[in-house]
Amino acid sequence: MTPTSRPQRGNLIANETRQGRIRIAVVGSGPFGALHAETLGRNPDVELVAIVNHDGVRARALADRLGVNAAYESVQELLDSEPVDGITVATANAHHVAPSIAALEAGVSVLLEKPVALTLDEAERLLAAERASTGFVFPAHLLRFAAPYQELRYRLQVGDIGAPRALSFRRHRGIDHDTRFSDTHPALMTMIHDIDLALWYDGSRPVSVTAREVRVAGRSQPTAVWAEVLTDAGSLWSFQVSWSLGGRQGDPSLADALEIIGDEGALSLRLDPRVRSHSEADETVDDVLTPAAAHGAMEQEMRDFADAVRRGLPPTVVTLEEAVVGIRLAEQIVSSAAARQDSGPR
């Protein structure tokens, strides 16, 4: 297939804006790939053209369920078969980079789930591919599109608490994460959200890292990771992550929490679940990031991606360069924690 021509970065002329619906394919047919596809399917400006998965049967099953015409076993097969303006990549973490680079080499833009890569070397290879392409990578750092986190950033920007001096993050997840993400350290899978928020809120850059982790026999990844980061502006970031919760998740007493201490006050956020289904399922309902019946953070993220593809301009809310800085810091946290490992119960 001959890739659709794209304007050079920053040189877009108004009449080069794409007309008609944007043609997007979803790579990955697991729960998050299905969520991508369902969200894109609700956007009237998007034509969801294909599902891609190395398991063709699973790709076809999701395509049939959502009424999508085509299913392919690789991004290259997709690119060889039909024109496409963009793809979203929601595969297993270890398979984020290869399909993204294949798309970029064809001039096709990519919305890429976090972590954008599992190593800094891979992330820098991806960045080099983006710089050589007329397409772009839109890192799917979902929290930048969530209203509570946007409100915190706004209050920082207008000077509510003066300059940020200390940022503290807490994020606990279930024991099942150790099985579901056995190849991914919690710093890259869970803490990466807060690393990205710290970079977004503070604007300074890390200069030193101290981290510790607790490992438990029989588990693939650390059960808990604590990290402290000092920045070039003298601010301090603190991160706490665990994969330790059993039973029902969403316990309000362990809600995701963030505190920002400034020169003239403090800001705080607890992302408590506000909706609960008191039914046989007895579960908390996400009404902020990916609500089933309302416009949430993922919906806005996908809309911004489609709009960026239409304009032929890279995103401004979050860039691949920022994501690479986050991967670098996560890798430093992993290395520091490994060097200071505290053994858990044996």
GROMACS .gro file of C-alpha atoms in nm:
model
  346
    1MET     CA    1   0.000   0.000   0.000
    2THR     CA    2   0.122   0.353  -0.072
    3PRO     CA    3   0.086   0.553   0.250
    4THR     CA    4  -0.150   0.849   0.243
    5SER     CA    5   0.059   1.167   0.213
    6ARG     CA    6   0.090   1.379   0.526
    7PRO     CA    7   0.190   1.740   0.584
    8GLN     CA    8   0.523   1.810   0.748
    9ARG     CA    9   0.508   1.893   1.119
   10GLY     CA   10   0.420   2.253   1.188
   11ASN     CA   11   0.363   2.337   0.822
   12LEU     CA   12  -0.004   2.253   0.795
   13ILE     CA   13  -0.207   2.468   0.556
   14ALA     CA   14  -0.577   2.506   0.642
   15ASN     CA   15  -0.701   2.329   0.329
   16GLU     CA   16  -0.483   2.027   0.412
   17THR     CA   17  -0.709   1.938   0.703
   18ARG     CA   18  -0.854   1.595   0.633
   19GLN     CA   19  -1.211   1.585   0.512
   20GLY     CA   20  -1.461   1.313   0.596
   21ARG     CA   21  -1.426   1.054   0.869
   22ILE     CA   22  -1.084   0.958   1.002
   23ARG     CA   23  -0.997   0.593   0.932
   24ILE     CA   24  -0.857   0.429   1.248
   25ALA     CA   25  -0.772   0.069   1.334
   26VAL     CA   26  -0.729  -0.080   1.682
   27VAL     CA   27  -0.431  -0.305   1.753
   28GLY     CA   28  -0.511  -0.542   2.038
   29SER     CA   29  -0.832  -0.728   2.115
   30GLY     CA   30  -0.808  -0.778   2.490
   31PRO     CA   31  -1.020  -0.582   2.739
   32PHE     CA   32  -0.839  -0.253   2.677
   33GLY     CA   33  -0.834  -0.301   2.300
   34ALA     CA   34  -1.209  -0.360   2.316
   35LEU     CA   35  -1.245  -0.042   2.523
   36HIS     CA   36  -1.050   0.152   2.258
   37ALA     CA   37  -1.269   0.012   1.983
   38GLU     CA   38  -1.595   0.079   2.167
   39THR     CA   39  -1.489   0.437   2.244
   40LEU     CA   40  -1.382   0.508   1.887
   41GLY     CA   41  -1.705   0.353   1.761
   42ARG     CA   42  -1.903   0.623   1.945
   43ASN     CA   43  -1.714   0.904   1.770
   44PRO     CA   44  -1.910   1.016   1.462
   45ASP     CA   45  -1.590   1.160   1.309
   46VAL     CA   46  -1.414   0.821   1.314
   47GLU     CA   47  -1.453   0.518   1.090
   48LEU     CA   48  -1.328   0.214   1.279
   49VAL     CA   49  -1.187   0.012   0.990
   50ALA     CA   50  -1.019  -0.290   1.147
   51ILE     CA   51  -0.915  -0.488   1.454
   52VAL     CA   52  -0.560  -0.625   1.458
   53ASN     CA   53  -0.435  -0.910   1.677
   54HIS     CA   54  -0.170  -1.178   1.629
   55ASP     CA   55  -0.450  -1.422   1.709
   56GLY     CA   56  -0.672  -1.379   1.405
   57VAL     CA   57  -0.963  -1.561   1.566
   58ARG     CA   58  -0.974  -1.315   1.855
   59ALA     CA   59  -0.941  -1.021   1.618
   60ARG     CA   60  -1.229  -1.148   1.408
   61ALA     CA   61  -1.445  -1.214   1.713
   62LEU     CA   62  -1.409  -0.856   1.841
   63ALA     CA   63  -1.461  -0.715   1.491
   64ASP     CA   64  -1.781  -0.917   1.452
   65ARG     CA   65  -1.908  -0.812   1.796
   66LEU     CA   66  -1.860  -0.443   1.713
   67GLY     CA   67  -1.964  -0.458   1.349
   68VAL     CA   68  -1.614  -0.382   1.215
   69ASN     CA   69  -1.554  -0.504   0.862
   70ALA     CA   70  -1.191  -0.617   0.871
   71ALA     CA   71  -0.960  -0.814   1.100
   72TYR     CA   72  -0.587  -0.867   1.052
   73GLU     CA   73  -0.307  -1.056   1.227
   74SER     CA   74  -0.043  -0.781   1.198
   75VAL     CA   75  -0.010  -0.408   1.143
   76GLN     CA   76   0.188  -0.476   0.827
   77GLU     CA   77  -0.102  -0.682   0.690
   78LEU     CA   78  -0.335  -0.392   0.771
   79LEU     CA   79  -0.106  -0.139   0.599
   80ASP     CA   80  -0.071  -0.361   0.293
   81SER     CA   81  -0.447  -0.410   0.265
   82GLU     CA   82  -0.616  -0.072   0.301
   83PRO     CA   83  -0.556   0.298   0.365
   84VAL     CA   84  -0.559   0.401   0.729
   85ASP     CA   85  -0.502   0.740   0.895
   86GLY     CA   86  -0.420   0.623   1.245
   87ILE     CA   87  -0.398   0.324   1.476
   88THR     CA   88  -0.435   0.278   1.849
   89VAL     CA   89  -0.207   0.024   2.017
   90ALA     CA   90  -0.346  -0.158   2.321
   91THR     CA   91  -0.148  -0.481   2.306
   92ALA     CA   92   0.046  -0.651   2.585
   93ASN     CA   93   0.314  -0.411   2.712
   94ALA     CA   94   0.602  -0.599   2.553
   95HIS     CA   95   0.448  -0.552   2.207
   96HIS     CA   96   0.393  -0.175   2.203
   97VAL     CA   97   0.697  -0.065   2.005
   98ALA     CA   98   0.709  -0.288   1.694
   99PRO     CA   99   0.357  -0.213   1.559
  100SER     CA  100   0.402   0.157   1.640
  101ILE     CA  101   0.726   0.179   1.441
  102ALA     CA  102   0.569  -0.012   1.150
  103ALA     CA  103   0.286   0.242   1.140
  104LEU     CA  104   0.521   0.541   1.168
  105GLU     CA  105   0.732   0.411   0.880
  106ALA     CA  106   0.414   0.419   0.671
  107GLY     CA  107   0.336   0.775   0.783
  108VAL     CA  108   0.048   0.658   1.004
  109SER     CA  109  -0.003   0.821   1.344
  110VAL     CA  110  -0.032   0.616   1.663
  111LEU     CA  111  -0.219   0.647   1.990
  112LEU     CA  112  -0.001   0.428   2.213
  113GLU     CA  113  -0.102   0.290   2.552
  114LYS     CA  114   0.128   0.336   2.847
  115PRO     CA  115   0.398   0.245   2.909
  116VAL     CA  116   0.505   0.348   2.560
  117ALA     CA  117   0.799   0.108   2.602
  118LEU     CA  118   0.945  -0.121   2.868
  119THR     CA  119   1.299   0.013   2.839
  120LEU     CA  120   1.457   0.349   2.770
  121ASP     CA  121   1.638   0.205   2.466
  122GLU     CA  122   1.306   0.100   2.313
  123ALA     CA  123   1.149   0.437   2.396
  124GLU     CA  124   1.434   0.623   2.227
  125ARG     CA  125   1.406   0.397   1.921
  126LEU     CA  126   1.038   0.487   1.904
  127LEU     CA  127   1.120   0.857   1.937
  128ALA     CA  128   1.371   0.832   1.651
  129ALA     CA  129   1.107   0.662   1.435
  130GLU     CA  130   0.858   0.939   1.513
  131ARG     CA  131   1.109   1.211   1.422
  132ALA     CA  132   1.170   1.042   1.086
  133SER     CA  133   0.797   1.007   1.014
  134THR     CA  134   0.522   1.240   0.899
  135GLY     CA  135   0.303   1.064   1.153
  136PHE     CA  136   0.324   1.110   1.529
  137VAL     CA  137   0.286   0.917   1.855
  138PHE     CA  138   0.014   1.026   2.096
  139PRO     CA  139   0.098   0.866   2.436
  140ALA     CA  140  -0.222   0.749   2.604
  141HIS     CA  141  -0.154   0.914   2.940
  142LEU     CA  142  -0.519   0.902   3.034
  143LEU     CA  143  -0.509   1.107   3.354
  144ARG     CA  144  -0.417   1.424   3.162
  145PHE     CA  145  -0.768   1.405   3.015
  146ALA     CA  146  -0.951   1.351   3.346
  147ALA     CA  147  -1.130   1.656   3.486
  148PRO     CA  148  -1.009   1.624   3.850
  149TYR     CA  149  -0.644   1.617   3.743
  150GLN     CA  150  -0.699   1.899   3.495
  151GLU     CA  151  -0.854   2.109   3.774
  152LEU     CA  152  -0.546   2.058   3.990
  153ARG     CA  153  -0.319   2.170   3.707
  154TYR     CA  154  -0.533   2.477   3.642
  155ARG     CA  155  -0.507   2.579   4.008
  156LEU     CA  156  -0.130   2.541   3.992
  157GLN     CA  157  -0.117   2.752   3.675
  158VAL     CA  158  -0.317   3.039   3.827
  159GLY     CA  159  -0.097   3.039   4.137
  160ASP     CA  160  -0.344   2.909   4.398
  161ILE     CA  161  -0.062   2.773   4.616
  162GLY     CA  162   0.243   2.943   4.470
  163ALA     CA  163   0.527   2.730   4.332
  164PRO     CA  164   0.494   2.353   4.389
  165ARG     CA  165   0.757   2.231   4.636
  166ALA     CA  166   0.654   1.874   4.719
  167LEU     CA  167   0.428   1.628   4.538
  168SER     CA  168   0.312   1.304   4.699
  169PHE     CA  169   0.133   1.023   4.513
  170ARG     CA  170  -0.031   0.700   4.633
  171ARG     CA  171  -0.174   0.430   4.408
  172HIS     CA  172  -0.265   0.076   4.525
  173ARG     CA  173  -0.379  -0.205   4.295
  174GLY     CA  174  -0.481  -0.571   4.328
  175ILE     CA  175  -0.262  -0.877   4.371
  176ASP     CA  176  -0.398  -0.992   4.033
  177HIS     CA  177  -0.173  -0.731   3.865
  178ASP     CA  178   0.124  -0.958   3.934
  179THR     CA  179  -0.031  -1.223   3.711
  180ARG     CA  180  -0.181  -0.990   3.452
  181PHE     CA  181   0.137  -0.786   3.408
  182SER     CA  182   0.406  -1.034   3.510
  183ASP     CA  183   0.659  -0.885   3.263
  184THR     CA  184   0.617  -0.524   3.379
  185HIS     CA  185   0.759  -0.364   3.694
  186PRO     CA  186   0.500  -0.162   3.893
  187ALA     CA  187   0.706   0.153   3.831
  188LEU     CA  188   0.636   0.114   3.458
  189MET     CA  189   0.281  -0.016   3.485
  190THR     CA  190   0.120   0.174   3.775
  191MET     CA  191   0.361   0.439   3.900
  192ILE     CA  192   0.409   0.566   3.543
  193HIS     CA  193   0.073   0.746   3.578
  194ASP     CA  194   0.205   0.950   3.870
  195ILE     CA  195   0.546   1.004   3.715
  196ASP     CA  196   0.368   1.161   3.418
  197LEU     CA  197   0.151   1.377   3.645
  198ALA     CA  198   0.458   1.497   3.837
  199LEU     CA  199   0.628   1.601   3.512
  200TRP     CA  200   0.307   1.771   3.395
  201TYR     CA  201   0.237   1.957   3.719
  202ASP     CA  202   0.586   2.059   3.824
  203GLY     CA  203   0.764   2.123   3.493
  204SER     CA  204   1.105   2.056   3.649
  205ARG     CA  205   1.329   1.760   3.571
  206PRO     CA  206   1.459   1.481   3.800
  207VAL     CA  207   1.822   1.500   3.916
  208SER     CA  208   1.838   1.227   4.181
  209VAL     CA  209   1.635   0.915   4.263
  210THR     CA  210   1.609   0.694   4.571
  211ALA     CA  211   1.376   0.395   4.570
  212ARG     CA  212   1.305   0.075   4.760
  213GLU     CA  213   1.090  -0.226   4.685
  214VAL     CA  214   0.948  -0.524   4.871
  215ARG     CA  215   0.938  -0.862   4.702
  216VAL     CA  216   0.736  -1.163   4.813
  217ALA     CA  217   0.828  -1.521   4.727
  218GLY     CA  218   0.625  -1.664   4.439
  219ARG     CA  219   0.544  -1.331   4.275
  220SER     CA  220   0.695  -1.204   3.952
  221GLN     CA  221   0.712  -0.836   4.047
  222PRO     CA  222   0.759  -0.631   4.365
  223THR     CA  223   0.456  -0.609   4.591
  224ALA     CA  224   0.537  -0.250   4.691
  225VAL     CA  225   0.762   0.023   4.553
  226TRP     CA  226   0.841   0.352   4.729
  227ALA     CA  227   1.043   0.626   4.555
  228GLU     CA  228   1.164   0.980   4.620
  229VAL     CA  229   1.287   1.214   4.348
  230LEU     CA  230   1.466   1.548   4.378
  231THR     CA  231   1.434   1.785   4.081
  232ASP     CA  232   1.647   2.058   3.930
  233ALA     CA  233   1.408   2.316   4.083
  234GLY     CA  234   1.459   2.173   4.432
  235SER     CA  235   1.111   2.021   4.452
  236LEU     CA  236   1.055   1.675   4.598
  237TRP     CA  237   0.835   1.403   4.450
  238SER     CA  238   0.723   1.100   4.651
  239PHE     CA  239   0.562   0.790   4.497
  240GLN     CA  240   0.395   0.492   4.669
  241VAL     CA  241   0.263   0.199   4.467
  242SER     CA  242   0.158  -0.149   4.567
  243TRP     CA  243   0.007  -0.455   4.403
  244SER     CA  244  -0.135  -0.586   4.727
  245LEU     CA  245  -0.513  -0.551   4.743
  246GLY     CA  246  -0.718  -0.867   4.770
  247GLY     CA  247  -1.093  -0.908   4.730
  248ARG     CA  248  -1.297  -0.617   4.600
  249GLN     CA  249  -1.100  -0.322   4.466
  250GLY     CA  250  -1.198   0.043   4.489
  251ASP     CA  251  -1.194   0.056   4.871
  252PRO     CA  252  -1.238   0.431   4.947
  253SER     CA  253  -0.989   0.405   5.235
  254LEU     CA  254  -0.721   0.322   4.977
  255ALA     CA  255  -0.834   0.556   4.700
  256ASP     CA  256  -0.574   0.700   4.462
  257ALA     CA  257  -0.440   1.008   4.635
  258LEU     CA  258  -0.229   1.312   4.545
  259GLU     CA  259  -0.107   1.605   4.755
  260ILE     CA  260   0.084   1.907   4.627
  261ILE     CA  261   0.255   2.135   4.877
  262GLY     CA  262   0.329   2.487   4.755
  263ASP     CA  263   0.480   2.808   4.889
  264GLU     CA  264   0.137   2.940   4.986
  265GLY     CA  265  -0.080   2.639   5.053
  266ALA     CA  266  -0.161   2.288   4.939
  267LEU     CA  267  -0.381   2.102   4.691
  268SER     CA  268  -0.512   1.751   4.741
  269LEU     CA  269  -0.711   1.495   4.544
  270ARG     CA  270  -0.859   1.159   4.633
  271LEU     CA  271  -1.012   0.979   4.338
  272ASP     CA  272  -1.288   0.815   4.540
  273PRO     CA  273  -1.545   0.613   4.346
  274ARG     CA  274  -1.875   0.803   4.360
  275VAL     CA  275  -2.097   0.538   4.202
  276ARG     CA  276  -2.149   0.191   4.343
  277SER     CA  277  -2.368  -0.088   4.210
  278HIS     CA  278  -2.541  -0.252   4.508
  279SER     CA  279  -2.632  -0.562   4.312
  280GLU     CA  280  -2.506  -0.916   4.288
  281ALA     CA  281  -2.183  -0.774   4.142
  282ASP     CA  282  -2.150  -0.526   4.433
  283GLU     CA  283  -1.887  -0.315   4.263
  284THR     CA  284  -1.765   0.041   4.237
  285VAL     CA  285  -1.820   0.205   3.900
  286ASP     CA  286  -1.564   0.422   3.720
  287ASP     CA  287  -1.742   0.749   3.645
  288VAL     CA  288  -1.431   0.956   3.561
  289LEU     CA  289  -1.193   0.772   3.327
  290THR     CA  290  -1.397   0.523   3.125
  291PRO     CA  291  -1.767   0.554   3.221
  292ALA     CA  292  -2.005   0.340   3.020
  293ALA     CA  293  -2.277   0.601   2.979
  294ALA     CA  294  -2.101   0.938   2.994
  295HIS     CA  295  -1.821   1.140   2.837
  296GLY     CA  296  -1.507   1.041   3.028
  297ALA     CA  297  -1.132   1.085   3.003
  298MET     CA  298  -1.082   0.811   2.744
  299GLU     CA  299  -1.352   0.957   2.523
  300GLN     CA  300  -1.172   1.294   2.530
  301GLU     CA  301  -0.834   1.132   2.471
  302MET     CA  302  -0.962   0.947   2.163
  303ARG     CA  303  -1.134   1.260   2.035
  304ASP     CA  304  -0.814   1.462   2.071
  305PHE     CA  305  -0.621   1.191   1.887
  306ALA     CA  306  -0.869   1.188   1.598
  307ASP     CA  307  -0.862   1.569   1.582
  308ALA     CA  308  -0.481   1.571   1.576
  309VAL     CA  309  -0.481   1.317   1.292
  310ARG     CA  310  -0.736   1.526   1.102
  311ARG     CA  311  -0.522   1.839   1.134
  312GLY     CA  312  -0.199   1.654   1.062
  313LEU     CA  313  -0.038   1.810   1.369
  314PRO     CA  314   0.123   1.631   1.663
  315PRO     CA  315  -0.053   1.653   2.001
  316THR     CA  316   0.014   1.929   2.253
  317VAL     CA  317  -0.154   1.785   2.564
  318VAL     CA  318   0.106   1.508   2.586
  319THR     CA  319   0.407   1.436   2.365
  320LEU     CA  320   0.629   1.135   2.308
  321GLU     CA  321   0.928   1.338   2.430
  322GLU     CA  322   0.755   1.376   2.768
  323ALA     CA  323   0.671   1.007   2.778
  324VAL     CA  324   1.037   0.919   2.715
  325VAL     CA  325   1.141   1.140   3.009
  326GLY     CA  326   0.892   0.942   3.220
  327ILE     CA  327   1.033   0.608   3.102
  328ARG     CA  328   1.383   0.728   3.189
  329LEU     CA  329   1.272   0.815   3.543
  330ALA     CA  330   1.081   0.486   3.583
  331GLU     CA  331   1.393   0.295   3.476
  332GLN     CA  332   1.601   0.486   3.733
  333ILE     CA  333   1.346   0.398   4.002
  334VAL     CA  334   1.359   0.029   3.905
  335SER     CA  335   1.740   0.030   3.920
  336SER     CA  336   1.753   0.214   4.252
  337ALA     CA  337   1.492  -0.013   4.410
  338ALA     CA  338   1.672  -0.328   4.293
  339ALA     CA  339   1.995  -0.203   4.445
  340ARG     CA  340   1.826  -0.142   4.784
  341GLN     CA  341   1.583  -0.430   4.783
  342ASP     CA  342   1.408  -0.515   5.110
  343SER     CA  343   1.301  -0.877   5.118
  344GLY     CA  344   0.944  -0.951   5.214
  345PRO     CA  345   0.826  -1.254   5.415
  346ARG     CA  346   0.957  -1.588   5.292
   0.00000   0.00000   0.00000
